Amino acid sequence: MPNVEIIGFAPSTYVRVARMVCEEKAIPYELKPAPPHAPEVAAIHPFGKIPVMRHGDFELCESKAIATYLDLAFPGPRLFPTEPRHAALTEQWVSLVNSRIDGTLIRTYLFAYVFPKTDDGKPDRKAIDAVAPVLAEEIGLLDRAVAKGGYLAGDAFTYADINVMPILYYVRNFPEGAAAIAAGKSLSAYYDRLADRASFKNTTPPPPPQQVKPS
Ligand SMILES: N[C@@H](CCC(=O)N[C@@H](CS)C(=O)NCC(=O)O)C(=O)O
């Protein structure tokens, strides 16, 4: 069987998620850099989003579907638990992050810094100030969640943690995000512990512009 191909560019949080799954399970894979809507992406994802995956003649889109396939098709540590409550909590946190928190922290907050829609190309202060309180609330929610068992879904590492770490990586590089994470002692400790995993280190994206030193 040929190697798994993860198609998408390295800065994408969701591409990093798919790569982290490969790294955690020691799945040999190739990253094929492609931006959203590139022909090779659009051929697999109906809306042109990254990542998409190819494994031999099998093509797949959507990060969680890709992760499920990789988790079931390859040996290595299970990233989606099967015990009912643990499985459901994992799903719950993936859903909360993908349906809401990603929108606040990445599509609204991060993008206001790195892809501002301002005339002068400077960070969109209005958008940043508007989203900052929501960002603080959602970071607080994550802080309380990991305070219980040290992970998002209870007391063991799961795909829910893989799914959120690339988001936190970016958010802590900008002042409001860094302050919110620093205020959450459990989340700060969680981030430091999980950032030490080889899967996270081996998938570090190139630095975004306008970084501040994280606290
Ligand atoms: N639901 C998708 C979301 C993927 C996604 O939003 N990827 C971004 C890059 S991080 C993208 O392709 N954006 C381009 C667009 O939405 O048109 C997944 O889980 O794979």
mmCIF file of C-alpha atoms and ligand atoms in Angstrom:
data_model
loop_
_atom_site.group_PDB
_atom_site.id
_atom_site.type_symbol
_atom_site.label_atom_id
_atom_site.label_comp_id
_atom_site.label_asym_id
_atom_site.label_seq_id
_atom_site.Cartn_x
_atom_site.Cartn_y
_atom_site.Cartn_z
ATOM 1 C CA MET A 1 0.000 0.000 0.000
ATOM 2 C CA PRO A 2 1.398 3.455 -0.865
ATOM 3 C CA ASN A 3 1.971 6.105 1.771
ATOM 4 C CA VAL A 4 -0.824 8.294 3.030
ATOM 5 C CA GLU A 5 -0.809 11.705 1.360
ATOM 6 C CA ILE A 6 -2.022 14.681 3.384
ATOM 7 C CA ILE A 7 -2.779 17.450 0.918
ATOM 8 C CA GLY A 8 -2.821 21.039 2.186
ATOM 9 C CA PHE A 9 -0.343 23.627 3.403
ATOM 10 C CA ALA A 10 1.508 23.436 6.707
ATOM 11 C CA PRO A 11 0.202 26.677 8.322
ATOM 12 C CA SER A 12 -3.396 25.354 8.322
ATOM 13 C CA THR A 13 -4.549 24.255 11.779
ATOM 14 C CA TYR A 14 -6.643 21.453 10.313
ATOM 15 C CA VAL A 15 -3.781 20.200 8.137
ATOM 16 C CA ARG A 16 -1.627 20.087 11.258
ATOM 17 C CA VAL A 17 -4.341 18.064 13.003
ATOM 18 C CA ALA A 18 -4.266 15.427 10.249
ATOM 19 C CA ARG A 19 -0.471 15.339 10.338
ATOM 20 C CA MET A 20 -0.451 14.995 14.135
ATOM 21 C CA VAL A 21 -2.683 11.937 13.821
ATOM 22 C CA CYS A 22 -0.118 10.365 11.461
ATOM 23 C CA GLU A 23 2.698 11.275 13.833
ATOM 24 C CA GLU A 24 0.944 9.922 16.933
ATOM 25 C CA LYS A 25 0.272 6.607 15.206
ATOM 26 C CA ALA A 26 3.654 6.486 13.409
ATOM 27 C CA ILE A 27 1.883 6.311 10.033
ATOM 28 C CA PRO A 28 4.284 7.022 7.150
ATOM 29 C CA TYR A 29 2.849 10.006 5.289
ATOM 30 C CA GLU A 30 3.742 12.630 2.783
ATOM 31 C CA LEU A 31 2.653 16.268 3.075
ATOM 32 C CA LYS A 32 1.719 17.581 -0.367
ATOM 33 C CA PRO A 33 1.560 21.364 0.009
ATOM 34 C CA ALA A 34 -1.527 22.915 -1.613
ATOM 35 C CA PRO A 35 -3.642 25.951 -0.703
ATOM 36 C CA PRO A 36 -7.408 25.776 -0.275
ATOM 37 C CA HIS A 37 -9.240 25.501 -3.603
ATOM 38 C CA ALA A 38 -6.162 24.247 -5.505
ATOM 39 C CA PRO A 39 -7.307 21.834 -8.233
ATOM 40 C CA GLU A 40 -6.001 18.771 -6.334
ATOM 41 C CA VAL A 41 -7.945 19.910 -3.262
ATOM 42 C CA ALA A 42 -11.131 20.870 -5.090
ATOM 43 C CA ALA A 43 -11.101 17.448 -6.757
ATOM 44 C CA ILE A 44 -11.602 15.835 -3.321
ATOM 45 C CA HIS A 45 -13.308 18.455 -1.093
ATOM 46 C CA PRO A 46 -16.605 19.794 -2.467
ATOM 47 C CA PHE A 47 -15.910 23.197 -0.864
ATOM 48 C CA GLY A 48 -12.157 23.263 -1.551
ATOM 49 C CA LYS A 49 -11.047 23.079 2.093
ATOM 50 C CA ILE A 50 -7.811 21.611 3.393
ATOM 51 C CA PRO A 51 -6.753 19.022 4.421
ATOM 52 C CA VAL A 52 -7.738 16.313 1.992
ATOM 53 C CA MET A 53 -6.205 12.852 2.004
ATOM 54 C CA ARG A 54 -5.280 10.169 -0.474
ATOM 55 C CA HIS A 55 -4.341 6.599 0.460
ATOM 56 C CA GLY A 56 -3.903 4.508 -2.660
ATOM 57 C CA ASP A 57 -7.201 4.776 -4.504
ATOM 58 C CA PHE A 58 -9.052 6.102 -1.443
ATOM 59 C CA GLU A 59 -9.669 9.850 -1.288
ATOM 60 C CA LEU A 60 -11.209 11.652 1.663
ATOM 61 C CA CYS A 61 -11.912 15.157 2.939
ATOM 62 C CA GLU A 62 -12.713 16.741 6.326
ATOM 63 C CA SER A 63 -10.149 16.513 9.116
ATOM 64 C CA LYS A 64 -12.223 14.440 11.523
ATOM 65 C CA ALA A 65 -13.193 11.918 8.832
ATOM 66 C CA ILE A 66 -9.530 11.663 7.845
ATOM 67 C CA ALA A 67 -8.563 11.128 11.490
ATOM 68 C CA THR A 68 -11.228 8.441 11.937
ATOM 69 C CA TYR A 69 -9.984 6.584 8.865
ATOM 70 C CA LEU A 70 -6.350 6.762 9.981
ATOM 71 C CA ASP A 71 -7.246 5.681 13.509
ATOM 72 C CA LEU A 72 -9.180 2.626 12.310
ATOM 73 C CA ALA A 73 -6.995 1.646 9.350
ATOM 74 C CA PHE A 74 -3.623 1.755 11.094
ATOM 75 C CA PRO A 75 -2.146 0.235 14.235
ATOM 76 C CA GLY A 76 -0.824 2.409 17.036
ATOM 77 C CA PRO A 77 -2.480 4.151 19.959
ATOM 78 C CA ARG A 78 -6.242 4.663 19.590
ATOM 79 C CA LEU A 79 -7.031 8.362 19.324
ATOM 80 C CA PHE A 80 -10.811 7.918 19.380
ATOM 81 C CA PRO A 81 -11.724 6.016 22.536
ATOM 82 C CA THR A 82 -14.383 3.288 22.415
ATOM 83 C CA GLU A 83 -15.579 3.352 26.035
ATOM 84 C CA PRO A 84 -18.981 5.061 25.641
ATOM 85 C CA ARG A 85 -18.536 8.057 27.940
ATOM 86 C CA HIS A 86 -14.970 8.724 26.903
ATOM 87 C CA ALA A 87 -15.915 8.395 23.232
ATOM 88 C CA ALA A 88 -18.848 10.771 23.656
ATOM 89 C CA LEU A 89 -16.789 13.361 25.525
ATOM 90 C CA THR A 90 -14.190 13.244 22.761
ATOM 91 C CA GLU A 91 -16.917 13.867 20.156
ATOM 92 C CA GLN A 92 -18.373 16.642 22.307
ATOM 93 C CA TRP A 93 -15.092 18.559 22.470
ATOM 94 C CA VAL A 94 -14.318 18.086 18.799
ATOM 95 C CA SER A 95 -17.763 19.428 17.992
ATOM 96 C CA LEU A 96 -17.544 22.391 20.381
ATOM 97 C CA VAL A 97 -14.148 23.370 19.006
ATOM 98 C CA ASN A 98 -15.035 22.926 15.338
ATOM 99 C CA SER A 99 -18.491 24.469 15.457
ATOM 100 C CA ARG A 100 -17.647 27.485 17.618
ATOM 101 C CA ILE A 101 -14.202 27.911 19.153
ATOM 102 C CA ASP A 102 -12.288 27.627 15.853
ATOM 103 C CA GLY A 103 -14.532 30.375 14.440
ATOM 104 C CA THR A 104 -13.763 32.728 17.327
ATOM 105 C CA LEU A 105 -10.081 32.004 17.853
ATOM 106 C CA ILE A 106 -8.861 31.385 14.300
ATOM 107 C CA ARG A 107 -11.311 32.655 11.665
ATOM 108 C CA THR A 108 -12.127 35.860 13.614
ATOM 109 C CA TYR A 109 -9.283 36.630 16.062
ATOM 110 C CA LEU A 110 -6.184 35.281 14.301
ATOM 111 C CA PHE A 111 -7.372 36.365 10.871
ATOM 112 C CA ALA A 112 -7.920 39.939 12.126
ATOM 113 C CA TYR A 113 -4.147 40.000 12.698
ATOM 114 C CA VAL A 114 -2.797 37.999 9.771
ATOM 115 C CA PHE A 115 -5.415 38.529 7.053
ATOM 116 C CA PRO A 116 -6.927 41.910 8.073
ATOM 117 C CA LYS A 117 -9.490 43.439 5.780
ATOM 118 C CA THR A 118 -8.212 46.954 6.595
ATOM 119 C CA ASP A 119 -7.280 49.489 3.915
ATOM 120 C CA ASP A 120 -3.701 49.817 5.198
ATOM 121 C CA GLY A 121 -3.217 46.085 5.813
ATOM 122 C CA LYS A 122 -2.663 46.668 9.546
ATOM 123 C CA PRO A 123 -4.344 44.439 12.182
ATOM 124 C CA ASP A 124 -8.070 45.058 12.339
ATOM 125 C CA ARG A 125 -8.316 46.662 15.805
ATOM 126 C CA LYS A 126 -12.072 46.951 15.666
ATOM 127 C CA ALA A 127 -12.508 43.246 14.972
ATOM 128 C CA ILE A 128 -9.853 42.294 17.561
ATOM 129 C CA ASP A 129 -11.435 44.433 20.287
ATOM 130 C CA ALA A 130 -14.881 43.079 19.464
ATOM 131 C CA VAL A 131 -13.837 39.442 19.655
ATOM 132 C CA ALA A 132 -11.457 39.739 22.645
ATOM 133 C CA PRO A 133 -14.124 39.207 25.361
ATOM 134 C CA VAL A 134 -15.550 36.192 23.497
ATOM 135 C CA LEU A 135 -12.042 34.813 23.091
ATOM 136 C CA ALA A 136 -11.445 35.189 26.848
ATOM 137 C CA GLU A 137 -14.720 33.376 27.608
ATOM 138 C CA GLU A 138 -13.934 30.476 25.292
ATOM 139 C CA ILE A 139 -10.363 30.155 26.582
ATOM 140 C CA GLY A 140 -11.888 30.090 30.091
ATOM 141 C CA LEU A 141 -14.173 27.269 29.008
ATOM 142 C CA LEU A 142 -11.187 25.248 27.772
ATOM 143 C CA ASP A 143 -9.298 26.037 30.983
ATOM 144 C CA ARG A 144 -12.119 24.653 33.136
ATOM 145 C CA ALA A 145 -12.440 21.584 30.905
ATOM 146 C CA VAL A 146 -8.786 20.559 31.178
ATOM 147 C CA ALA A 147 -8.683 21.372 34.911
ATOM 148 C CA LYS A 148 -10.700 18.223 35.644
ATOM 149 C CA GLY A 149 -8.626 15.393 34.191
ATOM 150 C CA GLY A 150 -5.698 17.072 32.497
ATOM 151 C CA TYR A 151 -7.124 16.523 28.989
ATOM 152 C CA LEU A 152 -10.143 17.867 27.127
ATOM 153 C CA ALA A 153 -12.025 14.569 27.294
ATOM 154 C CA GLY A 154 -11.325 13.215 30.755
ATOM 155 C CA ASP A 155 -7.996 11.872 31.897
ATOM 156 C CA ALA A 156 -6.400 10.551 28.699
ATOM 157 C CA PHE A 157 -5.016 12.023 25.498
ATOM 158 C CA THR A 158 -7.469 11.809 22.575
ATOM 159 C CA TYR A 159 -8.184 13.301 19.176
ATOM 160 C CA ALA A 160 -9.992 16.136 20.993
ATOM 161 C CA ASP A 161 -6.587 17.330 22.240
ATOM 162 C CA ILE A 162 -5.006 17.007 18.804
ATOM 163 C CA ASN A 163 -7.877 19.051 17.391
ATOM 164 C CA VAL A 164 -7.409 22.006 19.750
ATOM 165 C CA MET A 165 -3.621 22.266 20.109
ATOM 166 C CA PRO A 166 -2.897 23.849 16.686
ATOM 167 C CA ILE A 167 -5.476 26.538 17.515
ATOM 168 C CA LEU A 168 -3.870 27.370 20.858
ATOM 169 C CA TYR A 169 -0.470 27.472 19.148
ATOM 170 C CA TYR A 170 -1.538 30.490 17.083
ATOM 171 C CA VAL A 171 -3.694 32.224 19.679
ATOM 172 C CA ARG A 172 -0.880 32.427 22.233
ATOM 173 C CA ASN A 173 1.261 34.354 19.749
ATOM 174 C CA PHE A 174 -0.922 37.449 19.907
ATOM 175 C CA PRO A 175 -1.405 39.681 22.967
ATOM 176 C CA GLU A 176 -5.075 39.119 23.873
ATOM 177 C CA GLY A 177 -4.762 35.382 23.268
ATOM 178 C CA ALA A 178 -1.505 35.131 25.212
ATOM 179 C CA ALA A 179 -3.089 37.002 28.155
ATOM 180 C CA ALA A 180 -6.214 34.820 28.149
ATOM 181 C CA ILE A 181 -4.200 31.599 28.086
ATOM 182 C CA ALA A 182 -1.780 32.852 30.746
ATOM 183 C CA ALA A 183 -4.789 33.637 32.981
ATOM 184 C CA GLY A 184 -5.939 30.032 32.714
ATOM 185 C CA LYS A 185 -3.425 28.148 34.813
ATOM 186 C CA SER A 186 -4.768 24.706 33.907
ATOM 187 C CA LEU A 187 -4.822 25.491 30.187
ATOM 188 C CA SER A 188 -1.289 26.940 30.318
ATOM 189 C CA ALA A 189 0.008 23.784 32.005
ATOM 190 C CA TYR A 190 -1.955 21.633 29.535
ATOM 191 C CA TYR A 191 -0.506 23.507 26.570
ATOM 192 C CA ASP A 192 3.068 23.207 27.837
ATOM 193 C CA ARG A 193 2.656 19.480 28.504
ATOM 194 C CA LEU A 194 1.084 18.667 25.139
ATOM 195 C CA ALA A 195 3.397 20.966 23.163
ATOM 196 C CA ASP A 196 6.200 18.686 24.273
ATOM 197 C CA ARG A 197 4.773 15.745 22.285
ATOM 198 C CA ALA A 198 6.781 14.766 19.221
ATOM 199 C CA SER A 199 3.618 14.938 17.079
ATOM 200 C CA PHE A 200 3.295 18.632 17.888
ATOM 201 C CA LYS A 201 6.969 19.501 17.547
ATOM 202 C CA ASN A 202 7.331 17.630 14.237
ATOM 203 C CA THR A 203 4.450 19.571 12.666
ATOM 204 C CA THR A 204 5.411 23.114 13.689
ATOM 205 C CA PRO A 205 4.279 25.469 10.905
ATOM 206 C CA PRO A 206 6.305 28.394 9.595
ATOM 207 C CA PRO A 207 5.863 31.456 11.836
ATOM 208 C CA PRO A 208 2.970 33.803 11.033
ATOM 209 C CA PRO A 209 3.714 37.510 10.622
ATOM 210 C CA GLN A 210 3.487 39.986 13.524
ATOM 211 C CA GLN A 211 4.203 37.512 16.257
ATOM 212 C CA VAL A 212 4.717 38.657 19.815
ATOM 213 C CA LYS A 213 6.799 36.676 22.237
ATOM 214 C CA PRO A 214 4.413 34.337 24.095
ATOM 215 C CA SER A 215 4.396 34.777 27.886
HETATM 216 N N1 LIG B 1 -14.421 21.266 8.319
HETATM 217 C C1 LIG B 1 -13.126 21.309 7.673
HETATM 218 C C2 LIG B 1 -12.522 22.672 7.892
HETATM 219 C C3 LIG B 1 -11.196 22.816 7.190
HETATM 220 C C4 LIG B 1 -10.839 24.275 6.990
HETATM 221 O O1 LIG B 1 -11.599 25.199 7.332
HETATM 222 N N2 LIG B 1 -9.666 24.487 6.432
HETATM 223 C C5 LIG B 1 -9.271 25.843 6.112
HETATM 224 C C6 LIG B 1 -7.780 26.006 6.340
HETATM 225 S S1 LIG B 1 -7.396 25.842 8.075
HETATM 226 C C7 LIG B 1 -9.625 26.119 4.681
HETATM 227 O O2 LIG B 1 -9.451 25.273 3.823
HETATM 228 N N3 LIG B 1 -10.148 27.329 4.414
HETATM 229 C C8 LIG B 1 -10.486 27.753 3.091
HETATM 230 C C9 LIG B 1 -11.960 27.987 2.912
HETATM 231 O O3 LIG B 1 -12.724 27.813 3.884
HETATM 232 O O4 LIG B 1 -12.355 28.329 1.816
HETATM 233 C C10 LIG B 1 -12.222 20.214 8.264
HETATM 234 O O5 LIG B 1 -12.405 19.839 9.417
HETATM 235 O O6 LIG B 1 -11.345 19.719 7.530
#
